[in-house]
Amino acid sequence: MVGIDYRVRSRAGSAAKNAKGALTSGAQAARDSASGVPGASKAPPVPEFSAEESLDELRSLATSAGAQIAGEFLQHRDKPDPATLIGKGKLEEIAGAAASVSADLLLFDHDLTASQQRNIEKVVKIRVIDRTQLILDIFAKHARTREGQLQVELAQLEYMLPRLGGRGIEMSQLGGGIGTRGPGETQLETDRRKIYRRIRHVKEQIESVRRIRAQQRQRRESVPVALIALVGYTNAGKSTLFNALTQAAVLESPRMFATLDPTIRGVTLPSRRQVLFSDTVGFIRNLPHTLVSAFRATLEEVQRAELILQVSDASSPLSAEQDAQVEKVLKELEADAKPRLRVMNKIDLLPPRQRDSLLDAATTVHVSASKGIGMSTLLDRIDQLLQGDALSRIHLRVPQKEGKTLAMLEARARIYSRKYKDGLVELEVEAPESVVRKVREFVVPEFDPIEILGEPLSETIKRGKR
């Protein structure tokens, strides 16, 4: 594994350090490399990972992909080398180390251009992949549904397309002079046509999936059931929290991107309102744009959600940096303005004194999904923040023979009082609007015409006539 730390120097010659609230030099160099203009990035300052922390994350990604780490290198440079990214001398050192341990793969914690990848492979004599390609491989490994597989394939094809140029000795380049004019890049053009054709086909299939999901969503939205989306950095414990809230059986694993395909389950809140929870794919630093675009159909659930639960790892020292990355992806999805509840997970991993000092706020709840700590508080806070299907307190008089209606009230309303009288059941309940509409015929008005001064209206009329 190879990590890169670029020490970007200012005009005055002072080295840019990893200050809190500023981009690291590595992140700045990556953006400069992508734009082609050093220092051209004008992104707002957010907490970023240091080169060592980024290399630790690459190690977790490689382990999730099933790799065995044979060695690690961290290169410090003032600026990226256009040909090999890390410089010829360092590359030769890495080539010798890779040969000594018989490594068959070299991972770079940086996006490589097609020419950089070819130049590095010529020196190290083994296969070279960059960070984006590693993430794509993990996604392909964990995709289970047809929708997930299509979205991963689209991202892989879009990543591969610009990297076709010049690959393979079978490419017959046009030359200059007598006897050097070949047929041109025939194989390259053929491969590009095949990839373009496949991309169009996959996009059509994804569009079909999107239409089906839209129909399913339309049926859901015909009933006033709120959708709550769980988002967060990968390995923050979203699937564990989802299982704790919904009693689902989603895979829980410390590996990154262990769960990829979206899952939706229904939950009854303390107010007896019905809501849907959606578990989405985990976000990560510099999530490849091709993946965000490919998974837009899946991430539409985040855009449609009435409330977003942003799950954070309270035990991680990089919690602020991870939340900043989640915020960037939510902004790209145009979902950053939605109501949000911050869920600080894994508090059971904190020291007891630090755990006891944690205080919940209006938009922050501290929980441990694996130990079941704070689940009731979290559900109560969700109940308070939801605006749809508003609650109202009503007085009902339901005939005892209406067993179906009484059973529905028992299941979906909070009952404060219950009396039996003359074949009727008098109830005072707090119920969602969706339930109130179904029992409107049994609602007792504020001034009940059926009963005055504690006696039936017919008796009052008779007494008045007498």
XYZ file of C-alpha atoms in Angstrom:
466
model
C 0.000 0.000 0.000
C 1.225 3.466 -0.877
C 0.041 6.683 0.772
C 0.972 10.187 -0.359
C 1.403 13.360 1.694
C 2.053 16.523 -0.317
C 3.573 19.434 1.544
C 2.099 22.389 -0.357
C 4.241 25.512 0.136
C 2.771 28.988 0.204
C 4.240 31.907 -1.752
C 6.038 33.077 1.372
C 7.675 29.670 1.623
C 5.894 28.499 4.782
C 4.742 24.892 4.845
C 1.017 24.282 5.075
C 0.284 22.139 8.111
C -2.783 20.030 8.898
C -4.688 22.649 10.839
C -8.146 21.977 12.244
C -10.755 23.285 9.809
C -8.359 23.356 6.814
C -7.770 20.964 3.936
C -4.783 18.679 4.303
C -2.005 19.089 1.788
C -2.798 15.632 0.427
C -6.412 16.533 -0.237
C -5.358 19.859 -1.786
C -2.850 18.101 -4.054
C -5.519 15.615 -5.149
C -7.840 18.456 -6.121
C -5.017 20.316 -7.870
C -4.111 17.170 -9.790
C -7.724 16.753 -10.910
C -8.094 20.357 -11.996
C -4.631 20.672 -13.549
C -4.126 24.060 -11.869
C -2.188 24.045 -8.569
C -4.056 25.922 -5.840
C -7.165 26.313 -8.003
C -9.483 24.555 -5.545
C -11.842 26.946 -3.791
C -13.780 24.345 -1.769
C -14.974 25.499 1.658
C -12.636 24.494 4.463
C -13.750 21.310 6.238
C -11.958 18.956 8.623
C -9.936 16.467 6.579
C -7.971 13.282 7.188
C -4.205 13.401 7.589
C -2.072 11.214 5.317
C -1.564 8.643 8.097
C -5.291 8.500 8.873
C -6.085 8.146 5.185
C -3.625 5.260 4.925
C -5.300 3.585 7.918
C -8.625 3.825 6.096
C -7.070 2.340 2.951
C -5.888 -0.570 5.090
C -9.475 -1.167 6.255
C -10.711 -1.013 2.665
C -8.072 -3.487 1.508
C -8.945 -5.875 4.344
C -12.645 -5.610 3.399
C -11.694 -6.598 -0.146
C -9.882 -9.689 1.185
C -6.300 -8.475 0.732
C -3.359 -9.343 2.980
C -1.140 -6.333 3.654
C 2.541 -7.133 3.007
C 3.917 -3.604 3.464
C 3.097 0.109 3.611
C 4.826 3.224 2.289
C 4.093 6.896 2.916
C 5.705 9.303 0.466
C 6.202 12.970 1.394
C 6.554 15.360 -1.555
C 6.105 19.049 -2.269
C 4.025 18.318 -5.382
C 2.878 15.252 -7.357
C 5.134 13.805 -10.023
C 3.217 13.984 -13.360
C 4.620 10.668 -14.616
C 4.590 8.405 -11.541
C 2.841 10.503 -8.844
C 5.449 9.615 -6.185
C 8.758 10.012 -8.052
C 11.112 7.570 -9.776
C 13.404 6.963 -6.774
C 10.582 6.065 -4.388
C 8.968 3.909 -7.062
C 12.145 1.853 -7.494
C 12.328 1.386 -3.715
C 8.729 0.131 -3.680
C 9.428 -2.168 -6.653
C 12.312 -3.798 -4.757
C 10.224 -4.246 -1.607
C 7.309 -5.706 -3.591
C 9.612 -8.200 -5.294
C 11.159 -9.266 -1.976
C 7.766 -10.286 -0.518
C 6.359 -11.605 -3.840
C 3.482 -9.105 -3.774
C 1.028 -9.384 -6.656
C -0.853 -6.082 -6.193
C 0.081 -2.478 -5.398
C -2.592 -0.185 -3.893
C -2.392 3.617 -4.129
C -4.339 5.858 -1.756
C -4.828 8.323 -4.593
C -6.557 8.417 -7.965
C -4.174 7.546 -10.806
C -4.401 8.670 -14.414
C -4.132 6.040 -17.154
C -0.574 7.107 -18.024
C 0.540 7.127 -14.359
C -0.854 3.630 -13.885
C 1.018 2.341 -16.965
C 4.282 4.006 -15.947
C 4.107 2.550 -12.434
C 3.287 -0.953 -13.715
C 6.342 -0.850 -16.031
C 8.617 -0.332 -13.025
C 7.016 -2.538 -10.337
C 6.087 -5.372 -12.763
C 2.848 -6.136 -10.865
C -0.758 -4.997 -11.118
C -1.485 -1.475 -9.828
C -4.904 -0.152 -8.750
C -5.938 3.118 -7.144
C -8.362 3.917 -4.342
C -11.417 4.353 -6.578
C -10.821 0.998 -8.272
C -10.549 -0.679 -4.856
C -13.878 0.809 -3.713
C -15.536 -0.318 -6.945
C -14.221 -3.837 -6.364
C -15.674 -3.909 -2.832
C -19.031 -2.674 -4.120
C -19.044 -5.372 -6.801
C -18.271 -8.005 -4.170
C -21.107 -7.002 -1.832
C -23.880 -6.194 -4.343
C -26.614 -8.812 -3.971
C -29.749 -7.457 -5.672
C -30.080 -6.939 -9.403
C -30.353 -3.193 -8.857
C -27.111 -3.049 -6.866
C -25.258 -5.138 -9.452
C -26.422 -2.880 -12.288
C -25.351 0.259 -10.448
C -21.908 -1.159 -9.675
C -21.443 -2.275 -13.291
C -22.344 1.215 -14.536
C -19.787 2.794 -12.198
C -17.106 0.318 -13.303
C -17.766 0.944 -17.014
C -17.668 4.727 -16.582
C -14.406 4.379 -14.641
C -12.878 2.093 -17.293
C -13.838 4.131 -20.372
C -11.258 6.968 -20.108
C -8.543 4.428 -19.211
C -8.685 2.462 -22.474
C -6.327 4.656 -24.448
C -3.131 2.903 -25.516
C -3.666 -0.275 -23.487
C -2.298 -3.439 -25.107
C 0.304 -4.104 -27.815
C -2.468 -5.061 -30.245
C -3.325 -1.359 -30.730
C -2.111 -0.428 -34.203
C -1.113 3.239 -33.987
C -0.878 5.482 -37.048
C 2.745 6.376 -37.772
C 4.637 8.857 -39.945
C 6.753 8.013 -42.997
C 6.721 5.316 -45.662
C 5.739 1.862 -44.441
C 4.531 2.992 -40.996
C 0.870 3.744 -41.739
C -1.177 1.143 -39.893
C -4.949 0.776 -39.792
C -5.242 3.046 -36.745
C -6.520 2.259 -33.235
C -9.012 -0.290 -34.538
C -9.190 -2.406 -31.379
C -9.417 0.671 -29.134
C -12.338 2.089 -31.095
C -14.067 -1.302 -31.057
C -13.670 -1.579 -27.289
C -15.020 1.932 -26.806
C -18.082 1.178 -28.931
C -18.737 -1.982 -26.909
C -18.458 -0.099 -23.619
C -20.685 2.764 -24.833
C -23.250 0.209 -25.980
C -23.147 -1.605 -22.641
C -23.404 1.679 -20.703
C -26.558 2.608 -22.643
C -28.056 -0.836 -21.963
C -27.257 -0.700 -18.234
C -28.682 2.839 -17.942
C -31.909 1.667 -19.581
C -32.178 -1.184 -17.075
C -31.475 1.170 -14.156
C -34.139 3.540 -15.478
C -36.566 0.628 -15.491
C -35.622 -0.085 -11.866
C -36.140 3.592 -11.053
C -39.652 3.478 -12.545
C -40.512 0.413 -10.462
C -39.178 2.100 -7.324
C -41.205 5.221 -8.172
C -44.362 3.120 -8.433
C -43.620 1.443 -5.110
C -42.932 4.843 -3.563
C -46.187 6.213 -4.979
C -48.120 3.386 -3.336
C -46.329 4.063 -0.048
C -46.992 7.783 -0.241
C -50.719 7.190 -0.832
C -50.752 6.220 2.864
C -49.347 8.904 5.215
C -46.351 6.888 6.446
C -43.179 8.901 7.049
C -39.863 7.655 5.631
C -36.757 7.982 7.825
C -33.354 7.425 6.190
C -30.231 6.338 8.054
C -27.071 7.868 6.633
C -23.522 8.028 7.888
C -19.905 7.161 7.311
C -19.206 3.547 6.487
C -18.722 1.350 9.575
C -20.484 3.874 11.840
C -22.970 1.194 12.930
C -25.958 2.053 10.705
C -26.927 -1.583 10.070
C -26.647 -2.443 13.775
C -28.860 0.535 14.638
C -31.288 -0.404 11.851
C -31.576 -3.930 13.266
C -32.060 -2.608 16.808
C -34.903 -0.323 15.680
C -36.676 -2.655 13.241
C -35.707 -6.165 14.421
C -34.499 -6.818 10.862
C -31.720 -9.255 10.006
C -29.423 -6.993 7.994
C -25.791 -8.139 7.969
C -23.690 -6.517 10.692
C -19.958 -6.519 10.030
C -16.930 -4.377 10.937
C -15.832 -4.558 7.290
C -16.401 -1.451 5.195
C -19.416 -1.501 2.847
C -20.526 -4.860 4.265
C -24.134 -3.881 3.484
C -24.740 -2.293 0.109
C -28.307 -2.984 -1.020
C -30.990 -0.737 0.563
C -33.493 -2.179 3.040
C -36.823 -0.680 4.208
C -38.732 -1.839 7.299
C -41.790 -0.558 9.170
C -41.680 0.527 12.834
C -44.355 1.631 15.308
C -43.295 4.713 17.301
C -44.310 5.310 20.963
C -47.179 7.495 19.681
C -48.348 4.445 17.681
C -47.581 6.198 14.409
C -46.304 3.924 11.658
C -43.018 4.944 9.995
C -40.580 3.367 7.539
C -36.827 3.179 8.189
C -34.442 2.947 5.230
C -30.848 1.707 5.581
C -28.623 3.191 2.848
C -25.099 2.583 1.609
C -22.359 4.026 3.810
C -20.478 7.129 2.689
C -16.699 7.472 2.601
C -14.017 10.093 2.026
C -13.776 11.072 -1.640
C -16.606 8.739 -2.609
C -16.123 8.320 -6.379
C -18.510 10.544 -8.309
C -19.336 7.650 -10.648
C -20.668 5.741 -7.624
C -22.781 8.665 -6.415
C -24.266 8.985 -9.907
C -24.797 5.234 -10.332
C -26.427 4.841 -6.920
C -28.694 7.862 -7.322
C -31.707 5.538 -7.743
C -30.936 3.949 -4.369
C -30.085 7.248 -2.680
C -33.398 8.752 -3.827
C -34.761 7.359 -0.561
C -32.576 9.924 1.219
C -33.995 12.722 -0.933
C -37.571 11.596 -0.216
C -37.086 11.072 3.517
C -39.020 13.231 5.939
C -36.274 12.893 8.540
C -32.591 11.898 8.242
C -30.809 10.057 11.038
C -27.136 10.934 10.681
C -25.301 8.119 12.454
C -21.818 8.917 13.781
C -19.231 6.804 15.570
C -18.862 8.494 18.954
C -15.797 6.389 19.778
C -13.858 7.409 16.656
C -11.269 10.200 16.971
C -12.111 11.082 13.339
C -15.816 11.653 14.002
C -15.720 15.326 12.945
C -13.868 14.552 9.705
C -16.257 11.697 8.898
C -19.304 13.904 9.505
C -17.833 16.524 7.177
C -17.586 13.922 4.410
C -21.198 12.836 4.998
C -22.251 16.472 4.776
C -20.525 16.809 1.383
C -22.349 13.787 -0.045
C -25.712 14.981 1.312
C -25.103 18.337 -0.338
C -24.353 16.597 -3.634
C -27.647 14.719 -3.262
C -29.434 18.040 -2.487
C -30.606 16.588 0.826
C -28.548 18.755 3.192
C -31.516 21.011 4.078
C -33.756 18.200 5.315
C -34.619 17.841 9.030
C -31.882 15.841 10.684
C -31.304 14.018 13.966
C -27.697 13.320 14.933
C -27.261 9.853 16.442
C -23.942 9.344 18.234
C -23.519 5.565 18.216
C -21.080 3.188 19.976
C -21.019 5.062 23.293
C -20.406 1.698 24.998
C -16.830 1.903 23.647
C -16.158 5.176 25.511
C -14.554 5.318 28.974
C -17.212 5.300 31.756
C -16.426 8.840 32.903
C -16.709 10.237 29.376
C -19.898 8.237 28.736
C -21.538 9.587 31.904
C -20.789 13.173 30.858
C -22.697 12.889 27.563
C -25.881 14.952 27.366
C -28.589 14.602 24.736
C -29.743 17.754 22.936
C -32.753 18.668 20.835
C -31.152 17.262 17.688
C -28.545 14.910 19.186
C -29.025 11.529 20.864
C -26.321 9.239 22.274
C -26.939 5.509 21.853
C -25.300 2.115 21.679
C -27.115 0.045 19.077
C -25.210 -3.149 19.924
C -26.066 -2.884 23.658
C -29.567 -1.414 23.213
C -28.701 1.762 25.140
C -30.807 4.869 24.380
C -33.223 3.209 21.940
C -36.374 4.442 23.718
C -34.973 7.983 23.886
C -34.165 7.861 20.175
C -37.696 6.729 19.256
C -39.229 9.454 21.460
C -37.042 12.105 19.796
C -38.018 10.849 16.320
C -41.669 11.074 17.399
C -41.174 14.711 18.408
C -39.412 15.726 15.200
C -41.857 14.172 12.724
C -44.336 16.692 11.333
C -46.412 14.432 9.088
C -49.470 12.457 10.256
C -49.964 14.848 13.167
C -51.252 13.578 16.501
C -54.553 14.748 18.007
C -56.413 13.900 21.212
C -60.056 12.919 20.675
C -63.055 11.491 22.546
C -64.730 8.480 20.924
C -67.904 6.509 21.496
C -67.603 3.197 19.639
C -70.225 0.404 19.646
C -68.847 -2.771 21.217
C -69.786 -4.737 18.083
C -67.181 -2.713 16.103
C -64.392 -5.122 17.042
C -62.239 -4.270 14.030
C -62.276 -0.553 14.881
C -61.489 -1.226 18.545
C -58.594 -3.497 17.582
C -57.187 -0.817 15.257
C -57.358 1.773 18.059
C -55.640 -0.646 20.421
C -52.810 -1.121 17.916
C -52.389 2.368 16.475
C -53.521 4.839 19.162
C -52.501 5.705 22.684
C -55.505 5.086 24.965
C -55.805 7.293 28.084
C -59.222 6.183 29.369
C -61.831 3.539 28.580
C -65.430 3.132 29.848
C -68.193 0.664 28.949
C -71.766 1.959 28.940
C -74.997 0.866 27.225
C -73.236 -1.291 24.631
C -70.752 1.498 23.840
C -67.067 1.922 24.589
C -66.116 5.490 25.498
C -62.456 6.194 24.792
C -60.125 9.125 25.157
C -57.212 8.538 22.787
C -54.279 10.245 21.112
C -54.072 9.087 17.508
C -52.419 10.045 14.215
C -54.452 11.847 11.591
C -54.494 8.701 9.425
C -56.353 6.863 12.231
C -58.649 9.791 13.084
C -59.945 9.821 9.501
C -60.990 6.162 9.820
C -62.915 6.678 13.094
C -64.386 10.111 12.369
C -67.963 8.792 12.581
C -67.358 7.776 16.222
C -65.820 11.092 17.368
C -67.759 12.847 20.114
C -67.972 16.643 19.575
C -66.656 18.962 22.243
C -70.277 19.799 23.310
C -71.971 16.409 23.165
C -75.643 16.726 22.066
C -76.282 13.146 23.168
C -75.567 13.805 26.834
C -76.239 16.948 28.875
C -75.560 17.293 32.593
C -74.726 13.605 32.821
C -78.118 12.308 31.520
C -79.403 11.301 28.078
C -80.878 14.066 25.920
C -84.296 12.271 25.690
C -84.722 12.422 29.502
C -83.818 16.131 29.543
C -86.450 16.864 26.872
C -89.162 14.890 28.768
C -88.392 16.745 32.002
C -88.610 20.081 30.179
C -92.057 19.240 28.772
C -93.288 18.246 32.231
